[in-house]
Coordinates of C-alpha atoms in Angstrom, one line a residue:
X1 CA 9.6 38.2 13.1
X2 CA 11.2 35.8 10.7
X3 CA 9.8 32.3 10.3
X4 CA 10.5 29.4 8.9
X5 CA 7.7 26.6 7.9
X6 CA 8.7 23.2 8.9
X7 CA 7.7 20.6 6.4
X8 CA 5.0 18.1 8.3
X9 CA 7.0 15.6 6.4
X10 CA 10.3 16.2 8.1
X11 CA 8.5 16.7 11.1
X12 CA 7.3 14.4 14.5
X13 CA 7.0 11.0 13.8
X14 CA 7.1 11.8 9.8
X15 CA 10.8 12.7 10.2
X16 CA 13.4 10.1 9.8
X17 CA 15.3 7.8 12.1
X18 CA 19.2 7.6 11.4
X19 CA 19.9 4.2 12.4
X20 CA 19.5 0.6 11.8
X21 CA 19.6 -1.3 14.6
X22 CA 19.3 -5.1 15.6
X23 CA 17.5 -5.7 19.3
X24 CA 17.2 -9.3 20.1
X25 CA 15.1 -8.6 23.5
X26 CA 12.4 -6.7 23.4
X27 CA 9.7 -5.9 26.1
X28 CA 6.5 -6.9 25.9
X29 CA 3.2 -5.8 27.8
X30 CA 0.9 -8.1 28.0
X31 CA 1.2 -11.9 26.3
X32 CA 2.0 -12.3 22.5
X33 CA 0.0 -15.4 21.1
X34 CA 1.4 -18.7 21.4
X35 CA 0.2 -19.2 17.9
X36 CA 1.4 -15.6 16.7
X37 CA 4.6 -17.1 15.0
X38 CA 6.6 -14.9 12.0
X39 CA 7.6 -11.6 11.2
X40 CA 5.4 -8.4 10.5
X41 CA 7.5 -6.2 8.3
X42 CA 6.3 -2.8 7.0
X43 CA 7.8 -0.2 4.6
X44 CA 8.1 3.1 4.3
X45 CA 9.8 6.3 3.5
X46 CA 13.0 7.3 5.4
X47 CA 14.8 10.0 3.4
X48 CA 18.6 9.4 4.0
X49 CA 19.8 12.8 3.3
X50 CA 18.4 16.6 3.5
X51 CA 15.6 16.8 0.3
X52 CA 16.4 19.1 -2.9
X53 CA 13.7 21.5 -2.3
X54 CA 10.6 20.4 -1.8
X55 CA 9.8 17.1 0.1
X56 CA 6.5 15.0 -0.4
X57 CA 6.6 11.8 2.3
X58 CA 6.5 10.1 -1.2
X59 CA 9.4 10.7 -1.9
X60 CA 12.1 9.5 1.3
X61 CA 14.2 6.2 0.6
X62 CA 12.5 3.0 2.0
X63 CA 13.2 1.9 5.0
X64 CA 12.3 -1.5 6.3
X65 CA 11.1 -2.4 10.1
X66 CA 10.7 -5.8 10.9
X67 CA 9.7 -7.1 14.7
X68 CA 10.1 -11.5 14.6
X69 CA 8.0 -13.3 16.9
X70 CA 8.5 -16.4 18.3
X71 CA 7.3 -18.3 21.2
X72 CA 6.1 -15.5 22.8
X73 CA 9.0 -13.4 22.3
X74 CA 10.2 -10.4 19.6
X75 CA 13.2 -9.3 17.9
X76 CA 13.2 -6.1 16.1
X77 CA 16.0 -4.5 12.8
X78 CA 15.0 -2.0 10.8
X79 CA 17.3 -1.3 7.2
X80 CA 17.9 0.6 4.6
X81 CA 16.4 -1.1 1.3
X82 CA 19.3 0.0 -0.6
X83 CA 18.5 0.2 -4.2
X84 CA 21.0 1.9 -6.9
X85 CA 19.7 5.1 -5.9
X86 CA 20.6 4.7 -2.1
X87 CA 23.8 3.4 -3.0
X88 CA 24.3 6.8 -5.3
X89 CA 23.2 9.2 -2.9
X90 CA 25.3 7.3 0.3
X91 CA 28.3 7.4 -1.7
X92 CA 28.0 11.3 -2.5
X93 CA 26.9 12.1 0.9
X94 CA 24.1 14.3 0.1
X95 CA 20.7 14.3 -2.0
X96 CA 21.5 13.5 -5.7
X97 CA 17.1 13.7 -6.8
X98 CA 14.9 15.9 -6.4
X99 CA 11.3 14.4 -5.5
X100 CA 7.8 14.3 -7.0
X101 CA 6.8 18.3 -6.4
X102 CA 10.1 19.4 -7.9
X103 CA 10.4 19.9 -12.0
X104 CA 11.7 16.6 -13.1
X105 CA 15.6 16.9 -13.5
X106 CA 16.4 16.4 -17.3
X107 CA 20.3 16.7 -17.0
X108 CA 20.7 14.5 -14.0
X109 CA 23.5 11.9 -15.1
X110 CA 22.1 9.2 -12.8
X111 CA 18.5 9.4 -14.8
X112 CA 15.4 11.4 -13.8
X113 CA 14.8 9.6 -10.7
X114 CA 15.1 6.6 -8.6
X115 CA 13.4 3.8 -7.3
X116 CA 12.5 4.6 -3.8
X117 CA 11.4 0.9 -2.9
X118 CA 9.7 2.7 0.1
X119 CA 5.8 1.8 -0.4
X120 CA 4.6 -1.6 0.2
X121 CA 4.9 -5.8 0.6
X122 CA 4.5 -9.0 -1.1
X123 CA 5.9 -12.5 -0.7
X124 CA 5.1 -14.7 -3.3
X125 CA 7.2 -18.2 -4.3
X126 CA 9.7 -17.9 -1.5
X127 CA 10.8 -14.5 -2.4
X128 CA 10.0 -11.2 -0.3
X129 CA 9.8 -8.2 -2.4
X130 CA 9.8 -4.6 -1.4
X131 CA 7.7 -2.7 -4.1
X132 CA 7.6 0.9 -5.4
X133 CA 5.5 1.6 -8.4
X134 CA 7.9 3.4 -10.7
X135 CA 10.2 0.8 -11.0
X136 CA 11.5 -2.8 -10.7
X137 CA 10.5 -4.3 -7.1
X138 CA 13.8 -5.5 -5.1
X139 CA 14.1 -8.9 -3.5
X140 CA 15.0 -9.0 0.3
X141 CA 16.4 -11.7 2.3
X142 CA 14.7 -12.4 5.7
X143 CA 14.4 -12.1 8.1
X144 CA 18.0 -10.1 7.8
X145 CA 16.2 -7.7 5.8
X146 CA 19.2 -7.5 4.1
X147 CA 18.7 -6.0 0.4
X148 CA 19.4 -8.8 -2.4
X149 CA 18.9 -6.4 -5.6
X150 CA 16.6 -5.5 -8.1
X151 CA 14.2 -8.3 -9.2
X152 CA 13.1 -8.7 -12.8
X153 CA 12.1 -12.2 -13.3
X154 CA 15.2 -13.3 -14.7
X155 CA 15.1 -10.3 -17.0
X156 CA 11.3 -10.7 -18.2
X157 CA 9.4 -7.4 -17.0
X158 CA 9.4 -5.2 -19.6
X159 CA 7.1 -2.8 -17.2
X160 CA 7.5 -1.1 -14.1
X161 CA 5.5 -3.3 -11.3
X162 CA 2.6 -1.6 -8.9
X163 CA 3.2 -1.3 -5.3
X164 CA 0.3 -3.4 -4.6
X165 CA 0.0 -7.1 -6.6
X166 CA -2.2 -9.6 -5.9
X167 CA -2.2 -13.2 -4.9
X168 CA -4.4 -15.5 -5.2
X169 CA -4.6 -17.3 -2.3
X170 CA -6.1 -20.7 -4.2
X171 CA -4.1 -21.0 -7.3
X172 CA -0.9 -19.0 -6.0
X173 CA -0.5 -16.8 -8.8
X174 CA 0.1 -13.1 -8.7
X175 CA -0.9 -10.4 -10.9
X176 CA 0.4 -7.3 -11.1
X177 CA 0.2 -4.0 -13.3
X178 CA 2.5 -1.2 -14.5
X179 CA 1.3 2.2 -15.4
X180 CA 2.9 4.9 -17.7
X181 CA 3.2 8.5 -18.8
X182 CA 4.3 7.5 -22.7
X183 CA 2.1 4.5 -24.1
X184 CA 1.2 2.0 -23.4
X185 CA -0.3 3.4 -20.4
X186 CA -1.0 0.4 -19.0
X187 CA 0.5 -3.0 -19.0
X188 CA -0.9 -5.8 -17.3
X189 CA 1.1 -9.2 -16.0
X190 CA 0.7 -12.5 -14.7
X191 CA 2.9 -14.9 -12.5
X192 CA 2.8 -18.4 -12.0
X193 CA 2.6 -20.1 -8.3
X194 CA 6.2 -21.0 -9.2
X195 CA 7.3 -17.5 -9.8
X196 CA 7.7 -17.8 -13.4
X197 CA 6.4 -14.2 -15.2
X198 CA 4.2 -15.4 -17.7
X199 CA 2.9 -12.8 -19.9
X200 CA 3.0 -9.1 -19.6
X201 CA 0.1 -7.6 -22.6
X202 CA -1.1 -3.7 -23.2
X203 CA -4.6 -2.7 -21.6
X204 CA -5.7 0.5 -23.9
X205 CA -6.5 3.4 -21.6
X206 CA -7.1 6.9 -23.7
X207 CA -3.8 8.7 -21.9
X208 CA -1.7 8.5 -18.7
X209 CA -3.3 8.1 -15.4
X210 CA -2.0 7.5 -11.8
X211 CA -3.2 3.6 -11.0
X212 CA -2.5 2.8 -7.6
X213 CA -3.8 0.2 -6.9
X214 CA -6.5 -2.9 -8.8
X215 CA -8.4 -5.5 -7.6
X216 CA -8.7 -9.2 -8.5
X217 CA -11.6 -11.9 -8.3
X218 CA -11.4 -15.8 -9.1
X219 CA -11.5 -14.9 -12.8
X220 CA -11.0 -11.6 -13.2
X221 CA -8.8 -8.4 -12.6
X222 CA -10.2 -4.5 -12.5
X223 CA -8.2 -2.0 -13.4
X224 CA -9.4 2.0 -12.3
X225 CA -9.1 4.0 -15.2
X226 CA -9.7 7.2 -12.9
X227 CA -9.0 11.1 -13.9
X228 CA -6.1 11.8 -11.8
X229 CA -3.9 12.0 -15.2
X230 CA -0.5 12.9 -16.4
X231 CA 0.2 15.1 -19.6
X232 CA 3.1 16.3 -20.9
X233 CA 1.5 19.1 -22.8
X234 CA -0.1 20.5 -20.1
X235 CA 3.3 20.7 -18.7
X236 CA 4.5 22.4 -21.5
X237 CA 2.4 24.9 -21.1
X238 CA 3.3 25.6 -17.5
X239 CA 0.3 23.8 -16.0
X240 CA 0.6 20.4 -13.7
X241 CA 2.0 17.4 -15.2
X242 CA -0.9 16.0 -12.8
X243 CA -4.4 16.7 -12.4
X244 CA -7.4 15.1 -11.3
X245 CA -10.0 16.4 -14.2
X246 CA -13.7 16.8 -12.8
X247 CA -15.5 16.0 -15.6
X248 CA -14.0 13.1 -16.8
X249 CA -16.3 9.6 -15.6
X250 CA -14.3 7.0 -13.4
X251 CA -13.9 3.6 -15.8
X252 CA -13.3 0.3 -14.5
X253 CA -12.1 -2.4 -16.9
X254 CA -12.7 -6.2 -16.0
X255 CA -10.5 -8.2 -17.7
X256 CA -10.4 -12.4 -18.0
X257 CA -7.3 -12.8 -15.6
X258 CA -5.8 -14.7 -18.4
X259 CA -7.1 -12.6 -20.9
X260 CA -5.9 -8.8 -22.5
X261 CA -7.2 -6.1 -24.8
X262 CA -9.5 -8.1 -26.9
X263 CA -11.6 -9.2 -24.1
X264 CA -11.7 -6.0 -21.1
X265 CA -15.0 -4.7 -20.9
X266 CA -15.5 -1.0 -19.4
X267 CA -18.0 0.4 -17.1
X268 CA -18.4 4.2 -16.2
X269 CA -19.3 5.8 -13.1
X270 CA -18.8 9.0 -11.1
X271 CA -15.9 10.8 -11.2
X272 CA -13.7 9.8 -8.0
X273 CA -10.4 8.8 -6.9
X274 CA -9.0 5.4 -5.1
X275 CA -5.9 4.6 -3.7
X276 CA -6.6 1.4 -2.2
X277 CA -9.1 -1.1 -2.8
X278 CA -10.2 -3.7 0.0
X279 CA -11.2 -6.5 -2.2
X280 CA -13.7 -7.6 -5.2
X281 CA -15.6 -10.7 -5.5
X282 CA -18.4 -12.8 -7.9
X283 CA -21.6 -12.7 -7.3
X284 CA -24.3 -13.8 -9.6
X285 CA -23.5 -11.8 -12.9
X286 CA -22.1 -9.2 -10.8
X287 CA -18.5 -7.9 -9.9
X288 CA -18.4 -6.5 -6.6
X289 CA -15.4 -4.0 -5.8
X290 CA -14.7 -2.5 -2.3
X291 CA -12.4 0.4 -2.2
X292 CA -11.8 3.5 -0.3
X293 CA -13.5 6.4 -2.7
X294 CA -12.3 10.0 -2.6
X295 CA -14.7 12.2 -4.7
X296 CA -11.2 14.0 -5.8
X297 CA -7.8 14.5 -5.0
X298 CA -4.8 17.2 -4.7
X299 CA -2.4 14.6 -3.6
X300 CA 1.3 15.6 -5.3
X301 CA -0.1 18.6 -7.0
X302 CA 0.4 21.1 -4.4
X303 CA -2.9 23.1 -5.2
X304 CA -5.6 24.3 -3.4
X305 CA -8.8 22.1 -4.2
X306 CA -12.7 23.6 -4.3
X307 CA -13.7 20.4 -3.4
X308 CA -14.1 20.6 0.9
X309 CA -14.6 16.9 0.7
X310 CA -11.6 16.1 -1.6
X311 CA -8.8 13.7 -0.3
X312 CA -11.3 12.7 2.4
X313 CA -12.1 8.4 2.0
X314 CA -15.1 6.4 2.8
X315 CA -16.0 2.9 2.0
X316 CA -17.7 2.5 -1.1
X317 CA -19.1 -0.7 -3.1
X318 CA -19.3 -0.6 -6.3
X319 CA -20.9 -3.6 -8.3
X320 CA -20.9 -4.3 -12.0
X321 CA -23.4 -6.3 -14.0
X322 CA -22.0 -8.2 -16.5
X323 CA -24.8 -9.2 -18.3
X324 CA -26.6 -6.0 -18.5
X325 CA -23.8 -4.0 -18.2
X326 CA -25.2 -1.8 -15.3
X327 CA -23.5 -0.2 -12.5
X328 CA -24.6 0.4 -8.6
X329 CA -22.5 2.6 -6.5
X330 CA -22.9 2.9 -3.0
X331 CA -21.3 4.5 0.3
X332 CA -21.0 1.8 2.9
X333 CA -19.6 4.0 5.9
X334 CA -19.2 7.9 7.1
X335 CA -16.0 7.4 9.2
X336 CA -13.1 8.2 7.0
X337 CA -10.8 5.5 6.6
X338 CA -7.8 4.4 4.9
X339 CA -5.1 1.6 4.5
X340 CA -7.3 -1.3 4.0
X341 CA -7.1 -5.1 4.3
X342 CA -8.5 -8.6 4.6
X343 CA -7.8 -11.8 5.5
X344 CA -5.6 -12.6 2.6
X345 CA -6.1 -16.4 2.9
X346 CA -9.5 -15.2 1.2
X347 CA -8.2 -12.4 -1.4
X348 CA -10.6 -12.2 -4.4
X349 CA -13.6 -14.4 -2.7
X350 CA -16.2 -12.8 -1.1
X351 CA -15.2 -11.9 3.1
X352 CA -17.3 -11.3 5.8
X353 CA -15.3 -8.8 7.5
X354 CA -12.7 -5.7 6.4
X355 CA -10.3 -3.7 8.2
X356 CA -9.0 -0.1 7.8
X357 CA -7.1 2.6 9.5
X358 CA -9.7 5.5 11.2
X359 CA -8.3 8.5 10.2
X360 CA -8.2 11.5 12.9
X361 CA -9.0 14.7 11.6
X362 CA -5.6 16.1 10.5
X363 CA -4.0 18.1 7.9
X364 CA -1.7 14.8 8.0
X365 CA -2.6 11.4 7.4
X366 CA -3.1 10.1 10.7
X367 CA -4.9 7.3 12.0
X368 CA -6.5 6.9 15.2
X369 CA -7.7 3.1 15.5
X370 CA -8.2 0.1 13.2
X371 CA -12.2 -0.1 12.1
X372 CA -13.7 -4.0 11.9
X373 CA -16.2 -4.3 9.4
X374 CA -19.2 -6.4 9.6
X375 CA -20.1 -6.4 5.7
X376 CA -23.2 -9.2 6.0
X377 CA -24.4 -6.9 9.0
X378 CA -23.4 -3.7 8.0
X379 CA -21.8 -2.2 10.8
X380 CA -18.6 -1.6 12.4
X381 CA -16.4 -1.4 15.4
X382 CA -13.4 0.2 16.2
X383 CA -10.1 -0.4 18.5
X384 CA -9.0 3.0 19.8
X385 CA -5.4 3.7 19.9
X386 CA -5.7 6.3 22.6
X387 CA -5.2 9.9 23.1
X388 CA -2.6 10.9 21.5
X389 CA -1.4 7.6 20.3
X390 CA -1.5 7.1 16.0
X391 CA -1.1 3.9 13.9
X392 CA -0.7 3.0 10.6
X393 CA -1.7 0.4 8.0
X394 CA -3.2 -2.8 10.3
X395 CA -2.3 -6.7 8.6
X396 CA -4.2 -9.6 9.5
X397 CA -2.5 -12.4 10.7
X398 CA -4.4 -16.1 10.9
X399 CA -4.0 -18.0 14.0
X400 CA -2.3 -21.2 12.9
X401 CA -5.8 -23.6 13.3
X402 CA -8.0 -20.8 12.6
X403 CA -11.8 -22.0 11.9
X404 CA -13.5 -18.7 11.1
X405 CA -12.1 -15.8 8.8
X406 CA -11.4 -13.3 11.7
X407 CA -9.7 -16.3 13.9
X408 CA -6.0 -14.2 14.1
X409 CA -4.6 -10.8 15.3
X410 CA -4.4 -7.2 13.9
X411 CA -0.8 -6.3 14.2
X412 CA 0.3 -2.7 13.6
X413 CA 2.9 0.0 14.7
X414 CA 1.9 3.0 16.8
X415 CA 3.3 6.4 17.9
X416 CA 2.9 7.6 21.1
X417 CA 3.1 11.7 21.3
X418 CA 3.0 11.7 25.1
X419 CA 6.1 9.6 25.7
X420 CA 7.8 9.7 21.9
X421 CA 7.9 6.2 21.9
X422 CA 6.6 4.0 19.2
X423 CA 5.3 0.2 19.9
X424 CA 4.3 -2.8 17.9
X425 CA 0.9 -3.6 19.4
X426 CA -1.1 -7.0 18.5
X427 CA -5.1 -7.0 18.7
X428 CA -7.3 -9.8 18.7
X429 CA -9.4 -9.5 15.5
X430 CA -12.3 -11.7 16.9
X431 CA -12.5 -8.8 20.5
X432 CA -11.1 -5.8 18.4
X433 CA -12.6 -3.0 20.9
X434 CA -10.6 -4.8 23.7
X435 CA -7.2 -3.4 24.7
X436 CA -3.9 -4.9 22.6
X437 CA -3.3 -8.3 23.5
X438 CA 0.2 -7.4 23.7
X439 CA 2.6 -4.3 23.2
X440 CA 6.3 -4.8 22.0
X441 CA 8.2 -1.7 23.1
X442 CA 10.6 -1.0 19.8
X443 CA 13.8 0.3 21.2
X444 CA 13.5 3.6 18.6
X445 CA 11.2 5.5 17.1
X446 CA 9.3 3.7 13.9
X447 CA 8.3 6.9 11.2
X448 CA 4.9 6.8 9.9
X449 CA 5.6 4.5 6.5
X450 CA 3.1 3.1 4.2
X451 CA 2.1 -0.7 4.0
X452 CA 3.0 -3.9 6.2
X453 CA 3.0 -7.8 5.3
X454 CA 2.8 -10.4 7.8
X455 CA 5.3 -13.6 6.7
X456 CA 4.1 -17.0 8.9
X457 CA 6.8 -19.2 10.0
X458 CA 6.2 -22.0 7.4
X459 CA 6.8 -18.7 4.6
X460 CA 10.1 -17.7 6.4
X461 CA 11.3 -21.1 6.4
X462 CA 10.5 -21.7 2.8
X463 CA 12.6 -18.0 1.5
X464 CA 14.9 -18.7 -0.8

């Protein structure tokens, strides 16, 4: 009997919706917030055409889904962010790339790849930029979600950008970071409150290495020098461009958030791998860093790992002394999770509470409910999505007068299997086991993406 294997990533709620649509009334179960006023936006891949061999969900064009809520009602578009290579590949009317697990295509005459702008968020001085971490981010106008173009800073990075900057809640300026195959390997960048890019200078790592994500505190950034690297030469020799190397140390570099080479110090610890951090803080001489740890990874290099507990993340906390130049590590949970965020108001400053996506146990990421942490009680409790029903990546959103950090909602989408539906559903952050203060029925299905942003009013009416 002949069969064929579906790819996962084609497949369900991985597989791609065709069209964009604008719905200007939208149902809603139960009451959305009186003080629930903006739009939660969240990105993700969306292939527009049949893949070239192999797909990887990294690889599908991003796709935009917005829901707008005000005074207790929603709107919901979703679009296309269409980037050079979007624009390419709709004109030809088929896939022009290949993606991540194919060999990289030398004689393309478009270039070796293209900027997906599929992976994550981040509004900073009036502009809304949808990030991918190859490349340039591109500006987006809201809430149209209407694709401006590429955004370089008036021509200034000289990098490619990470999918995940950071802002700094108190002095408004973002920091980002590009990573490289070819040296440098790692560049690092600051921009002003104003939006101005203000210096881009090389961090040293010994070779290539996939960076994800970083962290930042009041004064400092850390950058994860981890051993998921790229080489060339062990290309050449038909092994993986990528491989996550066992017995090379995980090495974190704090760095002056104004400061470069000259003045990173490195500290060493077990080998791992992180794709998201939660947040890092000051305290004392230390520098505390929360991230979801992985004790290795197979992710894009399609081989079988001897590691059971490999691509499998739990809280850790990891705290560096900068006086004596010590490190602690330390598991802080045994649920897997993923996806995780904060109250950004407090990005950088030490939180009382974390959330993450629970993942279900599932050759695909899945996630099953949102997890609160309690991180001055250590424990933790978890909204349940329901049988059959998966999430994604939950963003905190402040109540306008909020007093306390968890004062706001947890707004995410979810899948339903049972009905094929999917649903924007709000929960109150303060009674997270409690069911969804509200549920926006989305008139079409919304994919499984990657990460959301939440824009407040004031931030919508101030894009430019």
């Amino acid at each position: 009997m002949l069969t064929t294997a579906v790819n996962p990533y084609l497949d369900g709620n991985f597989a791609p919706v065709g069209q964009e649509l604008t719905t200007d009334t939208l149902q809603v179960i139960g009451e959305l917030p009186a003080d629930l006023s903006g739009m939660f936006v969240r990105n993700g891949p969306n292939p527009q055409h049949s893949p070239i061999g192999q797909y990887h969900w990294f690889d599908g064009d991003g796709m935009l889904h917005g829901v707008q809520i005000t005074n207790g009602k929603a709107t919901y578009r979703n679009r296309y962010v269409r980037t050079r290579g979007w624009k390419i590949e709709n004109e030809a009317g088929k896939a022009v790339w290949s993606g991540f697990m194919e060999p990289p295509q030398q004689d393309n005459p478009h270039g070796i790849g293209k900027n997906t702008a599929n992976t994550a968020l981040v509004w900073h001085a009036g502009q809304f930029l949808t990030l991918w971490e190859g490349g340039a981010p591109h500006n987006i106008q809201l809430p149209e979600l209407e694709t401006i173009g590429e955004y370089t800073y008036n021509n200034q990075l000289v990098s490619p950008f990470t999918a995940h900057p950071k802002v700094d809640p108190v002095t408004g300026e973002m920091m980002f970071f590009g990573y490289s195959f070819a040296p440098p390997y790692l560049q690092y960048g600051v921009v002003s409150a104003q939006g101005e890019l203000l210096r881009t200078v090389p961090i040293d790592i010994p070779t290539g290495v996939m960076m994800h994500d970083f962290a930042i505190t009041e004064n400092y950034s850390i950058f994860m020098d981890l051993p998921l690297t790229f080489s060339p030469e062990r290309m050449q020799r038909g092994e993986p461009m990528m491989m996550f190397e066992s017995d090379r140390p995980s090495r974190f570099g704090i760095v002056p958030r104004h400061g470069d080479n000259s003045n990173i110090r490195w500290f060493e610890s077990s080998p791992c791998y992180v794709f998201h951090t939660l947040n890092a803080y000051e305290e004392g001489d230390e520098v505390v860093l929360i991230a979801c740890r992985m004790s290795s990874t197979s992710i894009l290099m399609g081989d079988s790992q001897t590691d059971p507990t490999a691509d499998i993340p739990f809280f850790h906390c990891w705290r560096f002394n900068l006086s004596t130049g010590a490190v602690k590590e330390e598991q802080l949970d045994d649920i897997p999770a993923e996806f995780p965020r904060v109250n950004e108001n407090l990005l950088g400053r030490k939180t009382k509470y974390g959330y993450a996506g629970k993942m279900a146990k599932s050759p695909v990421p899945l996630f099953e409910g949102v997890i609160k942490y309690n991180f001055s009680h250590g424990q933790s409790q978890t909204h349940e999505f329901g049988k059959g029903r998966y999430g994604g990546e939950s963003v905190f959103a402040p109540s306008l007068n909020a007093t306390t950090e968890d004062d706001g909602w947890l707004i995410t989408f979810v899948y339903d299997q049972n009905s094929e539906t999917s649903e924007l559903v709000v929960i109150n952050a303060q009674d997270i086991t409690s069911e969804p203060v509200a549920r926006v029925i989305i008139p079409q299905r919304v994919p499984y993406g990657f990460h959301g942003a939440w824009i407040s009013e004031a931030q919508l009416s101030h894009s430019l």
